[in-house]
Coordinates of C-alpha atoms in Angstrom, one line a residue:
M1 CA -35.4 80.0 -22.6
N2 CA -35.4 77.3 -25.6
F3 CA -33.7 78.5 -29.1
T4 CA -37.2 78.4 -31.2
F5 CA -39.0 80.9 -28.6
E6 CA -35.6 83.3 -28.8
I7 CA -36.0 83.3 -32.9
K8 CA -39.8 83.8 -32.3
K9 CA -39.3 86.4 -29.9
E10 CA -36.5 88.5 -32.1
L11 CA -39.0 88.3 -34.9
I12 CA -42.3 89.5 -33.8
F13 CA -40.2 92.6 -31.8
K14 CA -38.5 93.7 -35.1
K15 CA -39.2 96.8 -36.2
M16 CA -41.4 96.7 -39.4
N17 CA -43.2 99.2 -41.6
K18 CA -46.8 98.7 -42.8
Q19 CA -45.9 96.5 -45.9
Q20 CA -43.4 94.4 -44.0
S21 CA -46.4 94.1 -41.2
K22 CA -48.7 93.1 -43.8
A23 CA -46.3 90.6 -45.1
F24 CA -45.5 89.1 -41.7
I25 CA -49.3 88.9 -41.1
Q26 CA -50.0 87.4 -44.0
G27 CA -47.3 84.6 -43.4
I28 CA -49.0 83.6 -39.7
L29 CA -52.2 83.4 -41.8
L30 CA -50.6 81.3 -44.5
S31 CA -49.4 78.3 -42.1
N32 CA -52.5 78.3 -40.3
N33 CA -55.3 78.5 -42.9
K34 CA -57.1 75.4 -43.7
L35 CA -58.7 77.1 -46.9
E36 CA -62.2 77.5 -44.5
S37 CA -63.7 80.2 -43.6
L38 CA -62.5 81.3 -40.3
I39 CA -58.4 81.5 -39.4
K40 CA -57.1 80.5 -36.0
I41 CA -54.3 81.7 -34.5
Q42 CA -52.7 80.8 -31.1
F43 CA -49.8 81.8 -29.0
N44 CA -49.2 80.8 -25.3
N45 CA -47.2 84.2 -24.8
K46 CA -49.4 87.0 -23.6
D47 CA -46.9 89.7 -25.3
F48 CA -46.7 87.8 -28.5
V49 CA -50.9 88.1 -28.7
Q50 CA -50.7 91.8 -27.7
K51 CA -48.1 92.2 -30.7
I52 CA -49.8 90.3 -33.3
E53 CA -52.8 92.7 -32.3
E54 CA -51.1 95.8 -32.9
L55 CA -49.9 94.7 -36.1
L56 CA -53.3 93.4 -37.4
S57 CA -54.7 96.8 -36.2
Q58 CA -51.8 98.4 -37.9
I59 CA -52.6 97.1 -41.2
G60 CA -56.3 97.5 -40.5
L61 CA -57.4 93.6 -40.7
T62 CA -60.3 92.9 -38.8
Y63 CA -60.2 90.4 -36.0
S64 CA -61.9 89.1 -33.2
M65 CA -60.6 87.5 -29.7
D66 CA -61.9 84.0 -28.3
K67 CA -59.8 83.1 -25.1
N68 CA -56.4 83.3 -26.1
Q69 CA -57.2 82.7 -29.9
I70 CA -57.6 85.6 -32.8
L71 CA -60.0 84.7 -35.2
I72 CA -59.6 86.1 -38.8
E73 CA -62.4 85.6 -41.3
S74 CA -60.4 83.5 -44.5
K75 CA -60.9 84.7 -48.3
K76 CA -60.7 80.7 -48.8
S77 CA -57.4 81.7 -51.0
I78 CA -53.5 81.5 -50.9
V79 CA -52.2 85.2 -50.5
A80 CA -49.5 85.5 -53.4
I81 CA -45.8 86.2 -51.7
D82 CA -44.5 89.4 -52.7
E83 CA -40.8 88.8 -53.6
T84 CA -39.8 92.2 -52.4
Y85 CA -41.3 91.4 -48.6
A86 CA -40.3 87.5 -49.1
S87 CA -38.3 87.2 -45.9
F88 CA -40.9 88.6 -43.9
Y89 CA -43.8 86.2 -45.2
F90 CA -41.0 83.3 -44.3
A91 CA -40.6 85.1 -40.9
G92 CA -44.4 85.0 -39.9
I93 CA -45.0 81.6 -41.0
F94 CA -42.1 80.7 -38.7
V95 CA -43.4 82.5 -35.8
S96 CA -46.9 80.8 -36.6
S97 CA -45.7 77.4 -37.1
G98 CA -42.2 76.7 -36.9
S99 CA -39.7 75.0 -34.7
I100 CA -35.8 74.4 -34.4
S101 CA -33.9 72.2 -31.9
N102 CA -32.4 73.8 -29.1
L103 CA -28.3 75.0 -29.4
D104 CA -27.0 72.3 -27.1
S105 CA -28.6 69.4 -29.7
S106 CA -26.0 67.2 -31.3
S107 CA -27.7 67.6 -34.4
Y108 CA -29.9 70.3 -35.9
H109 CA -33.8 70.1 -37.2
L110 CA -36.2 73.2 -38.3
E111 CA -39.5 72.3 -39.2
I112 CA -42.4 74.6 -40.3
G113 CA -46.1 73.1 -40.1
F114 CA -48.8 73.8 -42.1
K115 CA -52.7 73.0 -42.3
S116 CA -53.3 72.7 -45.9
E117 CA -51.1 70.7 -48.2
N118 CA -52.0 73.5 -51.1
I119 CA -50.6 76.2 -49.0
C120 CA -47.6 73.6 -48.2
D121 CA -46.7 73.2 -51.6
Y122 CA -47.5 76.9 -52.5
V123 CA -44.7 77.7 -49.9
L124 CA -42.6 75.2 -50.7
E125 CA -42.6 76.1 -54.4
F126 CA -41.9 79.3 -53.6
A127 CA -39.1 79.0 -51.0
S128 CA -37.1 76.8 -53.9
K129 CA -36.3 80.0 -55.5
H130 CA -34.2 80.7 -52.0
I131 CA -33.8 77.6 -50.3
I132 CA -34.5 73.6 -50.8
F133 CA -36.8 72.3 -48.2
N134 CA -37.6 68.5 -47.7
K135 CA -41.5 67.9 -47.1
I136 CA -43.5 65.1 -45.2
K137 CA -46.9 64.5 -44.1
N138 CA -47.1 64.2 -40.4
K139 CA -50.2 63.2 -39.2
N140 CA -52.9 65.8 -40.0
H141 CA -50.5 68.8 -40.9
F142 CA -47.8 69.1 -43.6
V143 CA -44.1 69.6 -42.9
L144 CA -41.5 71.6 -44.5
Y145 CA -38.2 70.9 -42.8
L146 CA -34.3 71.7 -42.7
K147 CA -31.8 69.0 -41.3
K148 CA -28.3 70.8 -42.6
N149 CA -26.7 73.0 -40.8
E150 CA -25.9 75.8 -43.5
L151 CA -29.2 75.3 -44.7
I152 CA -30.5 76.5 -41.3
S153 CA -28.4 79.1 -40.6
D154 CA -29.2 80.5 -44.3
F155 CA -33.3 80.3 -43.5
L156 CA -32.3 82.5 -40.2
Q157 CA -30.7 85.2 -42.2
I158 CA -33.3 84.7 -44.9
I159 CA -36.0 85.4 -42.4
G160 CA -33.7 88.1 -40.7
A161 CA -33.4 86.7 -37.1
N162 CA -29.9 88.2 -37.4
K163 CA -29.0 87.7 -33.4
S164 CA -30.5 84.5 -33.5
Y165 CA -27.9 83.5 -36.8
F166 CA -24.9 84.5 -34.7
N167 CA -25.8 82.0 -31.7
F168 CA -26.7 79.8 -34.0
I169 CA -23.5 79.9 -35.8
D170 CA -21.4 80.3 -32.6
S171 CA -23.1 76.9 -31.2

């Protein structure tokens, strides 16, 4: 099992109250939003899809399914991040479009992808209160990334991936 999968599994199955779940789902929606009328969320893991469906139902968000994609009508706007639940927004963003090098790598790299530059810039500006990301454009996506071990471990703490944080520190 790779390290990215371990982190995502830890975050998706973390116990959350309704407000935390809402922030987590909004983070997922932010990273998948192209500022179009429909947001498509896709996970290759059936357990992840089921848990996301549970969270969507818990917060009362209407969705439909198309094969292994969850489809949600978009309001074509950026949902403001509530500082109180920022860690859950970032956890949702990471679960949706983040990745990190495996623990046996000689150097570490964490990145989060976005389909909209406006949303990427919004998250980058908000994140700067907590952690400083670098930004690049990669094909049709925009990527925020971290390369320093200290920043990656800080990010894991921020998103509440405690078990993964300790595994990262131990490596």
